[in-house]
PDB file of C-alpha atoms in Angstrom:
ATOM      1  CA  UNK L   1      -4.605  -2.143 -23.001  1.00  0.00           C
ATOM      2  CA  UNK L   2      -2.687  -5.496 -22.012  1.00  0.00           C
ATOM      3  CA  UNK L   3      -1.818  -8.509 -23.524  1.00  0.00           C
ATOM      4  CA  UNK L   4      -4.128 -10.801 -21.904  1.00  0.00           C
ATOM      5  CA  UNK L   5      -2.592 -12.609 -18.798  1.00  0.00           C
ATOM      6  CA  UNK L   6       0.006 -10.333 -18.754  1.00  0.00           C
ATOM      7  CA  UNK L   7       2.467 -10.244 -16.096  1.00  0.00           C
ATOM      8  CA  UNK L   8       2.310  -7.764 -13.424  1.00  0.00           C
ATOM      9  CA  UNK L   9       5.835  -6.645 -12.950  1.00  0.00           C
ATOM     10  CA  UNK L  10       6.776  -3.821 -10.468  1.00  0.00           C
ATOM     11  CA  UNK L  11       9.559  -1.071 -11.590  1.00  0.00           C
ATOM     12  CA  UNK L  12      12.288   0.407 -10.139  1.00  0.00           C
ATOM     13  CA  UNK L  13      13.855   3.841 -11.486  1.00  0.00           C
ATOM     14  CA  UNK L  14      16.548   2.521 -12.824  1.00  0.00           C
ATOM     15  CA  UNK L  15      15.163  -0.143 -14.813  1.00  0.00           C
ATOM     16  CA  UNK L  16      12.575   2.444 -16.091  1.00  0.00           C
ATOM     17  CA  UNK L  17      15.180   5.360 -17.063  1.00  0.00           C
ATOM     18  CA  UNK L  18      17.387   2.866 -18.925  1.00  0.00           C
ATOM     19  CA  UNK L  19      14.318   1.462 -20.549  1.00  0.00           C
ATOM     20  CA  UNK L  20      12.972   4.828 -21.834  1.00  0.00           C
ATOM     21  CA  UNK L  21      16.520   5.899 -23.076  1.00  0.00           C
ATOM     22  CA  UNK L  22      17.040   2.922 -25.279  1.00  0.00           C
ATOM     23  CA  UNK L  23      13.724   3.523 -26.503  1.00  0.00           C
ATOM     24  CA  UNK L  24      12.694   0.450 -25.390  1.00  0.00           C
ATOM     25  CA  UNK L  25       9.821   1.566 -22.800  1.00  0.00           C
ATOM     26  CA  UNK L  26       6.905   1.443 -24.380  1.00  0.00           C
ATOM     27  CA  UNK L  27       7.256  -1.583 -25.808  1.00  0.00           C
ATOM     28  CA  UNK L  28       7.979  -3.213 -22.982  1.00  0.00           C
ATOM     29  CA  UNK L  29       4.895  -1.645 -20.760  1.00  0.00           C
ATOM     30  CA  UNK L  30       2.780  -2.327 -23.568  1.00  0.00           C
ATOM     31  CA  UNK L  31       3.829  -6.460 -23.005  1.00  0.00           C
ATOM     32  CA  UNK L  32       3.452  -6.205 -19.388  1.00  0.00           C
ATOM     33  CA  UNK L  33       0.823  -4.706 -16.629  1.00  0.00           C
ATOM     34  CA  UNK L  34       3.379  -2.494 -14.884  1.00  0.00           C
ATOM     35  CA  UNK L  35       3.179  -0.914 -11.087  1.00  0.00           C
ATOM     36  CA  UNK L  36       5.431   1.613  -9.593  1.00  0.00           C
ATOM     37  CA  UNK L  37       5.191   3.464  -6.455  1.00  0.00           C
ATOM     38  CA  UNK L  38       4.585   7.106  -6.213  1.00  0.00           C
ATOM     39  CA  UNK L  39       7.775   7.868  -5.136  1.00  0.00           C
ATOM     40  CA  UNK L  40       9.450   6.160  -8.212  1.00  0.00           C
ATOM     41  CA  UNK L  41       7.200   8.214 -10.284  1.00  0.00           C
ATOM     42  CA  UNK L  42       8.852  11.423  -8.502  1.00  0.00           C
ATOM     43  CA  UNK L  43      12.089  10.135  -9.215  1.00  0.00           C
ATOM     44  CA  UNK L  44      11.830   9.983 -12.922  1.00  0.00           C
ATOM     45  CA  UNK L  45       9.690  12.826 -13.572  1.00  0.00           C
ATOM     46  CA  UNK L  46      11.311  15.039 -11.138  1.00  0.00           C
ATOM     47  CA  UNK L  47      13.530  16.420 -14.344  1.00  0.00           C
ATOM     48  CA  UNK L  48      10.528  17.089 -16.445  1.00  0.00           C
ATOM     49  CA  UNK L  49      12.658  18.244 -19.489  1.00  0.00           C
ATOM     50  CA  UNK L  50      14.703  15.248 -19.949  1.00  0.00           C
ATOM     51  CA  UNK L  51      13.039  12.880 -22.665  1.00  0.00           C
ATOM     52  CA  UNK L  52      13.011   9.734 -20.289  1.00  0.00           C
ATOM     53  CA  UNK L  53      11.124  12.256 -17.553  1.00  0.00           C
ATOM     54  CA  UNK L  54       8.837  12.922 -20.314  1.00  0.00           C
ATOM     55  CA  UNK L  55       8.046   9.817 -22.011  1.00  0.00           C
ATOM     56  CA  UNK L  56       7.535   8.390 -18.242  1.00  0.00           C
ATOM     57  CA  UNK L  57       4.545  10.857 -17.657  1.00  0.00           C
ATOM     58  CA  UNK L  58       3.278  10.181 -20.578  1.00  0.00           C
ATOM     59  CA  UNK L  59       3.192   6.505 -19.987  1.00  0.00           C
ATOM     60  CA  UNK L  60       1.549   7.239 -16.440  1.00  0.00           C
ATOM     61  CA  UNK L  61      -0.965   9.413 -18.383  1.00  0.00           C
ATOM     62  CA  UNK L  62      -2.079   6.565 -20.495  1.00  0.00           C
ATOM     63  CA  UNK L  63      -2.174   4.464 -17.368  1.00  0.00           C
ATOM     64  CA  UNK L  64       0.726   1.990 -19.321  1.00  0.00           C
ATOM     65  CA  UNK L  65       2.517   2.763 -15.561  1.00  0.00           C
ATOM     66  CA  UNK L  66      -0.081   2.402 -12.840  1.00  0.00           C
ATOM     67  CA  UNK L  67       0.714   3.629  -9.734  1.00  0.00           C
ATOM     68  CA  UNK L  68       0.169   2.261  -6.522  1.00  0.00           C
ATOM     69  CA  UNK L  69       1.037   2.754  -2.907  1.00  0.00           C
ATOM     70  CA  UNK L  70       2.466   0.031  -1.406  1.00  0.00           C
ATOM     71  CA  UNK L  71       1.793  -1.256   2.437  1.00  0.00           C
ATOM     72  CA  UNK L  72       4.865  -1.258   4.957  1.00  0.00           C
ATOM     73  CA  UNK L  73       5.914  -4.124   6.495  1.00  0.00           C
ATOM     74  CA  UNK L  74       8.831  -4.294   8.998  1.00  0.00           C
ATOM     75  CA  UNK L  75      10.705  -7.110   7.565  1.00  0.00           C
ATOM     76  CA  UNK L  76      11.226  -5.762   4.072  1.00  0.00           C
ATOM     77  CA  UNK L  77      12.050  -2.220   5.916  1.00  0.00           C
ATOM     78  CA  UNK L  78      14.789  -4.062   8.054  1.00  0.00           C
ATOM     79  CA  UNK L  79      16.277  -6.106   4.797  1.00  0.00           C
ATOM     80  CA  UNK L  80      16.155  -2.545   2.951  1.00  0.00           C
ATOM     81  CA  UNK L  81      17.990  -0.835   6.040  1.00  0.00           C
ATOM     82  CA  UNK L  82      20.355  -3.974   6.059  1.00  0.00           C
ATOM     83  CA  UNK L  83      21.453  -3.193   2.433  1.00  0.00           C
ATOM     84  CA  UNK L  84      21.279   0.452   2.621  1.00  0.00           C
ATOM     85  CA  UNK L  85      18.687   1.168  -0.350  1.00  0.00           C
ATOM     86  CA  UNK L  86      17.233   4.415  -1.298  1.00  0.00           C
ATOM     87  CA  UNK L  87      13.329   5.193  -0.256  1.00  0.00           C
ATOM     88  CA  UNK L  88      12.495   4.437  -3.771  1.00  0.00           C
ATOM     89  CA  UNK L  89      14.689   0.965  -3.571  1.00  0.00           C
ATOM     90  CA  UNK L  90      12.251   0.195  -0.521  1.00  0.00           C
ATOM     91  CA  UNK L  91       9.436   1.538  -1.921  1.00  0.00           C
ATOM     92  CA  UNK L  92       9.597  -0.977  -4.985  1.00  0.00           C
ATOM     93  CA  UNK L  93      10.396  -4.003  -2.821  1.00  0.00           C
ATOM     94  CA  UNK L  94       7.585  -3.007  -0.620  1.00  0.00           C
ATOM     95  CA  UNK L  95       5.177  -3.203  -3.475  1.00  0.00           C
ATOM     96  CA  UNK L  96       6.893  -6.112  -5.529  1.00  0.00           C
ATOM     97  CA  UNK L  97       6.479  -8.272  -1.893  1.00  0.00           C
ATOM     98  CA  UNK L  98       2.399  -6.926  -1.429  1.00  0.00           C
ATOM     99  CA  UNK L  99       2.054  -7.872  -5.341  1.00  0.00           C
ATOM    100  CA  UNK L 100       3.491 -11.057  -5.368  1.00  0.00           C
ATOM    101  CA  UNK L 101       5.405  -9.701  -8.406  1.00  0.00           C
ATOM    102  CA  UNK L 102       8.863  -9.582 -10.285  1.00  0.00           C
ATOM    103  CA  UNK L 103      10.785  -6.346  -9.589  1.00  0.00           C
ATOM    104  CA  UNK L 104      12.596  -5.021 -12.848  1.00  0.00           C
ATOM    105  CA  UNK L 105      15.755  -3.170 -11.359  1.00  0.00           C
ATOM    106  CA  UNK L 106      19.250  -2.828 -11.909  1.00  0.00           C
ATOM    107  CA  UNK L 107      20.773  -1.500  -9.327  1.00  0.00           C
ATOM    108  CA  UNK L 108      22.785  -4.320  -7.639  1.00  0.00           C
ATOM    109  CA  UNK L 109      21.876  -3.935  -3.674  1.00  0.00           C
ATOM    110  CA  UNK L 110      18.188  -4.123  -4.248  1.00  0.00           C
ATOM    111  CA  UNK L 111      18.584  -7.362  -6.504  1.00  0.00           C
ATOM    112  CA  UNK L 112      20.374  -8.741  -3.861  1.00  0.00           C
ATOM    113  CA  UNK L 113      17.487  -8.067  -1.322  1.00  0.00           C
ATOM    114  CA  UNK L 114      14.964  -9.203  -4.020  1.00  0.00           C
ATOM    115  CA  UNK L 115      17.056 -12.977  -3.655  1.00  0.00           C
ATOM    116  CA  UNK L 116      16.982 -12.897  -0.180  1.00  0.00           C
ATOM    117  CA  UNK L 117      13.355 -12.312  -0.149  1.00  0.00           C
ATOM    118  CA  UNK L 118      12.627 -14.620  -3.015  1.00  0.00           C
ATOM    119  CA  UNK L 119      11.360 -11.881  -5.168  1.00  0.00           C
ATOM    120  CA  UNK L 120      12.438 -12.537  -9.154  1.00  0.00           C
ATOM    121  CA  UNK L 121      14.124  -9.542 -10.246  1.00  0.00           C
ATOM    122  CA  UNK L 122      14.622  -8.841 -13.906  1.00  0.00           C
ATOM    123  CA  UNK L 123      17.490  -6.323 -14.995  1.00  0.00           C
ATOM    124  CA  UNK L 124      16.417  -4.113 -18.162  1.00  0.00           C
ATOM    125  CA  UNK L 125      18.305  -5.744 -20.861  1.00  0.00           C
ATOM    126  CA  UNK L 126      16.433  -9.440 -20.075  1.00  0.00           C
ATOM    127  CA  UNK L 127      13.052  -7.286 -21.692  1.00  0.00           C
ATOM    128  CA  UNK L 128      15.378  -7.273 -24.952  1.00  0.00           C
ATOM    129  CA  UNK L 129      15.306 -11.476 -25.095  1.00  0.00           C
ATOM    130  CA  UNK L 130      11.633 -11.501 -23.934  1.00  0.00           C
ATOM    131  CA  UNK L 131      10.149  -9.342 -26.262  1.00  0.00           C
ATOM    132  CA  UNK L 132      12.255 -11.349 -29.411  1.00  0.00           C
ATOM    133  CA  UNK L 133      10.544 -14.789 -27.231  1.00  0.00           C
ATOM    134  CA  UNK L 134       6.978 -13.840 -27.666  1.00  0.00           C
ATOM    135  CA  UNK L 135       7.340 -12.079 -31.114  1.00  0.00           C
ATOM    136  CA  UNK L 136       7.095  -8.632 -30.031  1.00  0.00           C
ATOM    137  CA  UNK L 137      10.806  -7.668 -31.454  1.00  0.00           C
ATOM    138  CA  UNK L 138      11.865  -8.086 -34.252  1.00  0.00           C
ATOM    139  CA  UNK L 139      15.432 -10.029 -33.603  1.00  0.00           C
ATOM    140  CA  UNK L 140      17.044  -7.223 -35.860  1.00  0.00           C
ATOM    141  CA  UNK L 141      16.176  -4.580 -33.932  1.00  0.00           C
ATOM    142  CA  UNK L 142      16.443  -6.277 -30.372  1.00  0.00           C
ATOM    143  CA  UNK L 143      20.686  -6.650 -31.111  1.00  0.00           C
ATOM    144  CA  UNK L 144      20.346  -3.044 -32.602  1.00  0.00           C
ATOM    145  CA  UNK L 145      19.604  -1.928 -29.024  1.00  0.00           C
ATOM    146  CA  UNK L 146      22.023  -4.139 -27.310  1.00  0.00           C
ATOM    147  CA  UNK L 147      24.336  -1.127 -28.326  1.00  0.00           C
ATOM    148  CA  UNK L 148      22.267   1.242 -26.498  1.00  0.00           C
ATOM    149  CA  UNK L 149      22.096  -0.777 -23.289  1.00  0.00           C
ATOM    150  CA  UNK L 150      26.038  -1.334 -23.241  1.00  0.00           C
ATOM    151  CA  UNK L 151      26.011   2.973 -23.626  1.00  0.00           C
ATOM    152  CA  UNK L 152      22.937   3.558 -20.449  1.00  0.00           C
ATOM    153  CA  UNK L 153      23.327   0.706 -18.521  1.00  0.00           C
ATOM    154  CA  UNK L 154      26.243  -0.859 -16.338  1.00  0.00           C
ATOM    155  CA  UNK L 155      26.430  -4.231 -18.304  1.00  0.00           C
ATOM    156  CA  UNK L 156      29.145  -6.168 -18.136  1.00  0.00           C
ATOM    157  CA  UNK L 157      30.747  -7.663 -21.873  1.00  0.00           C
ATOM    158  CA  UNK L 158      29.745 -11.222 -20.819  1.00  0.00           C
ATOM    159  CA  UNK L 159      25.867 -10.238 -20.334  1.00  0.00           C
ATOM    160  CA  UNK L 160      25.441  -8.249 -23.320  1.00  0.00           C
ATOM    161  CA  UNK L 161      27.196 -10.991 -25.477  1.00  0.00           C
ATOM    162  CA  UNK L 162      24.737 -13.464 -23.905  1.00  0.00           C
ATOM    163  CA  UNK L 163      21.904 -12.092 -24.273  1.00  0.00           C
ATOM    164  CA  UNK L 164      22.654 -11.299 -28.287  1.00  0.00           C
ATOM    165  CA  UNK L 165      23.620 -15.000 -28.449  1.00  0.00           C
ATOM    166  CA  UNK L 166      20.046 -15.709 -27.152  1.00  0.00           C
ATOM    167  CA  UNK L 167      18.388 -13.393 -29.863  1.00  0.00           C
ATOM    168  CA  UNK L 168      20.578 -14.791 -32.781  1.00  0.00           C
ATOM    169  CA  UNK L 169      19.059 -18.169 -31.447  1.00  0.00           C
ATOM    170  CA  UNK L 170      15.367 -17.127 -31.620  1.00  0.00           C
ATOM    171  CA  UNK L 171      16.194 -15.603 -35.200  1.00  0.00           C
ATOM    172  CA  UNK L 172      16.864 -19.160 -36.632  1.00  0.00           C
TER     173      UNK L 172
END
């Protein structure tokens, strides 16, 4: 089901939701072993006719999306508090900490806790340049996207011209 020593990466809503609208989502969970807790899986499926609601399920059906339950520990609750995240915020830094693993997210407080806890977090457009890295995207279709992210995520000019600079790179 995985690419052999694949990386587990944990996922936060937003990360997933912009992933599944650019139609990027499958891909990407197909690259990487991928662990959210059940209360992200609420979040996006809570709107069960929405395509992105739908296309999560189904990924969590498949078992692409693996959920797990992550242990609380008072530290990570008190950072969380300190930078006023959501329950599924906490939840995903709760799990990413227990894991040992990256947390994709893109909303801006929780990144911010992930560096104070020294937790690598990776914002949905970076899947775009590793995907073209290991040959997974084609470089053609990665800055066909780049479009899509600029319309469903909050990416500045600056990141979205770097990171088609990077695939135009790879291409040569």
């Amino acid at each position: 089901m995985y690419t052999i020593g694949a990386l587990v990466i944990v996922f936060d809503a937003s990360t997933l939701i912009i992933l599944a609208k650019v139609s990027l989502l499958r891909e990407v969970l197909v690259a990487h072993k991928a662990m959210i807790p059940p209360i992200i899986q609420e979040e996006c499926t809570r709107e069960s006719t929405r395509e992105d609601a739908q296309l999560i399920a189904q990924l969590i059906k498949e078992e692409l999306l693996v959920i797990v339950e992550p242990e609380r520990t008072n530290r990570i609750s008190q950072i969380a508090e300190d930078f006023s995240l959501h329950r599924g915020e906490t939840a995903a830094l709760h799990l990413a900490w227990q894991e040992k693993a990256p947390l994709a997210t893109d909303d801006t407080p929780t990144r911010k806790a992930c560096k104070i806890l020294n937790i690598r977090s990776i914002i949905a457009v970076a899947f775009l340049e590793r995907l073209v890295q290991r040959d997974l995207l084609s470089g053609e279709r990665a800055l066909s996207l780049v479009k899509k992210f600029k319309q469903y995520g909050r990416y500045d000019a600056e990141t979205l011209e770097a990171v088609k600079a990077k695939i135009k790179q790879r291409r040569r």
